[in-house]
XYZ file of C-alpha atoms in Angstrom:
160
model
C -28.085 12.000 -90.069
C -28.887 12.062 -93.801
C -32.375 12.998 -94.921
C -34.674 10.317 -96.344
C -34.515 10.032 -100.146
C -37.469 10.055 -102.493
C -37.893 10.223 -106.247
C -40.239 12.023 -108.608
C -40.687 11.257 -112.290
C -42.433 13.409 -114.881
C -43.744 11.329 -117.795
C -43.852 13.339 -121.028
C -45.601 12.597 -124.321
C -46.286 14.339 -127.612
C -49.988 14.687 -128.398
C -51.672 16.847 -131.010
C -48.478 18.758 -131.745
C -47.795 19.684 -128.120
C -45.904 18.207 -125.198
C -47.924 16.936 -122.247
C -46.901 15.848 -118.753
C -48.605 13.247 -116.581
C -49.465 14.514 -113.089
C -51.696 13.029 -110.439
C -53.992 14.485 -107.797
C -52.671 13.033 -104.523
C -55.417 11.147 -102.672
C -53.885 11.000 -99.169
C -50.721 11.486 -97.147
C -48.097 14.184 -97.604
C -49.398 16.649 -100.189
C -52.959 15.274 -100.312
C -55.092 17.301 -102.724
C -52.110 18.643 -104.668
C -51.126 17.662 -108.188
C -47.778 15.877 -108.046
C -45.373 13.996 -110.267
C -45.223 10.224 -109.929
C -42.883 9.008 -107.227
C -42.265 8.230 -103.618
C -39.852 6.840 -101.060
C -36.869 4.695 -101.915
C -37.063 1.233 -100.390
C -34.023 -0.066 -98.448
C -31.186 -0.827 -100.869
C -33.088 0.616 -103.839
C -31.539 3.212 -106.154
C -33.442 6.372 -107.072
C -33.719 5.122 -110.668
C -35.150 1.762 -109.608
C -37.563 3.498 -107.235
C -38.765 5.807 -110.026
C -39.428 2.831 -112.333
C -41.368 1.054 -109.558
C -43.312 4.128 -108.444
C -44.396 5.082 -111.986
C -45.886 1.621 -112.434
C -47.472 1.490 -108.965
C -49.044 4.939 -109.248
C -50.122 4.963 -112.909
C -49.811 1.494 -114.400
C -47.276 2.771 -116.946
C -44.128 0.741 -117.520
C -40.867 2.632 -117.998
C -37.305 1.358 -118.368
C -34.479 2.567 -116.139
C -32.357 3.308 -119.225
C -34.997 5.790 -120.467
C -35.028 7.933 -117.298
C -33.344 11.320 -117.646
C -31.895 12.595 -114.367
C -32.809 16.268 -113.968
C -31.430 17.040 -110.532
C -31.973 16.923 -106.785
C -34.144 18.979 -104.498
C -33.784 19.251 -100.745
C -36.969 20.015 -98.826
C -36.593 21.255 -95.258
C -39.541 21.484 -92.865
C -38.165 22.995 -89.637
C -41.648 22.899 -88.091
C -42.138 19.199 -88.941
C -38.703 17.700 -89.410
C -40.075 14.239 -90.265
C -41.219 15.710 -93.611
C -37.712 16.874 -94.610
C -36.314 14.892 -97.552
C -34.134 14.858 -100.649
C -35.913 14.301 -103.969
C -34.258 12.857 -107.078
C -35.925 14.367 -110.155
C -36.408 12.437 -113.410
C -38.139 12.897 -116.752
C -39.088 10.025 -119.060
C -40.450 10.145 -122.610
C -40.754 6.426 -123.406
C -43.360 4.250 -121.721
C -45.770 1.382 -122.307
C -49.424 1.227 -121.333
C -52.128 3.732 -120.521
C -52.289 5.546 -117.188
C -55.005 4.636 -114.736
C -55.907 5.548 -111.154
C -54.154 3.962 -108.191
C -54.545 4.027 -104.419
C -52.155 7.019 -104.384
C -53.398 9.285 -107.152
C -55.580 9.919 -110.187
C -53.305 10.564 -113.196
C -54.115 13.268 -115.737
C -52.278 14.646 -118.783
C -51.592 18.407 -118.976
C -50.131 20.469 -121.794
C -46.916 22.056 -120.522
C -48.478 25.517 -120.768
C -51.434 24.313 -118.646
C -49.565 22.678 -115.742
C -51.662 23.544 -112.636
C -48.813 25.125 -110.658
C -51.274 26.854 -108.300
C -52.525 23.395 -107.252
C -49.058 21.933 -106.641
C -46.525 22.298 -103.841
C -45.361 25.935 -103.564
C -41.837 25.139 -104.772
C -42.990 23.630 -108.101
C -43.607 26.976 -109.786
C -40.002 27.918 -109.053
C -38.328 25.003 -110.860
C -40.752 22.634 -112.623
C -41.328 24.678 -115.822
C -37.563 24.791 -116.407
C -37.139 21.054 -115.858
C -40.061 20.233 -118.168
C -38.451 22.490 -120.810
C -35.236 20.446 -120.646
C -33.313 22.037 -117.784
C -31.928 20.706 -114.529
C -32.325 21.774 -110.901
C -30.308 21.630 -107.662
C -32.054 23.654 -104.987
C -32.992 23.671 -101.331
C -36.439 24.846 -100.244
C -37.333 25.679 -96.658
C -41.044 25.598 -95.814
C -42.669 27.817 -93.190
C -44.769 26.951 -90.181
C -47.865 26.509 -92.402
C -46.011 23.494 -93.923
C -47.053 24.688 -97.389
C -45.265 27.954 -98.199
C -41.616 28.269 -99.244
C -39.895 30.804 -96.976
C -36.324 30.359 -98.220
C -34.668 29.052 -101.368
C -31.023 28.322 -102.135
C -29.413 27.388 -105.452
C -27.594 24.485 -103.882
C -28.522 21.298 -102.116
C -27.975 21.329 -98.374
């Protein structure tokens, strides 16, 4: 049975001569308390691109166009100790948007300079791939989380 699919989108902007990324502190649910990119579950029949456009608007109020999304890869997350959390994440970056970010029921958005991304306050896997993606790279990896449901215990350079 295939794993559920989700999407995550990192909104980038230039400000004061530096690149910034929009992250949000998750208010509840999976990953509550962590900083995360904007995103969530794909709805039935929805593509990852369409889901990313919808989720960015729902979670931040920003409007992005599907044509402006840059696909940066896929991540597989395996939780052997809580299999319902296992999922495949489609990763996007977008640099063009309309509006100003505001809080939602899901998260409180905040801009960070790329050198100040709070990796210690994100999911454990983020430090392993996010800086490269934000610098223009791509990722295809599988992360296996331990029984604490927070720590990566295995990593593979391919998607399961």
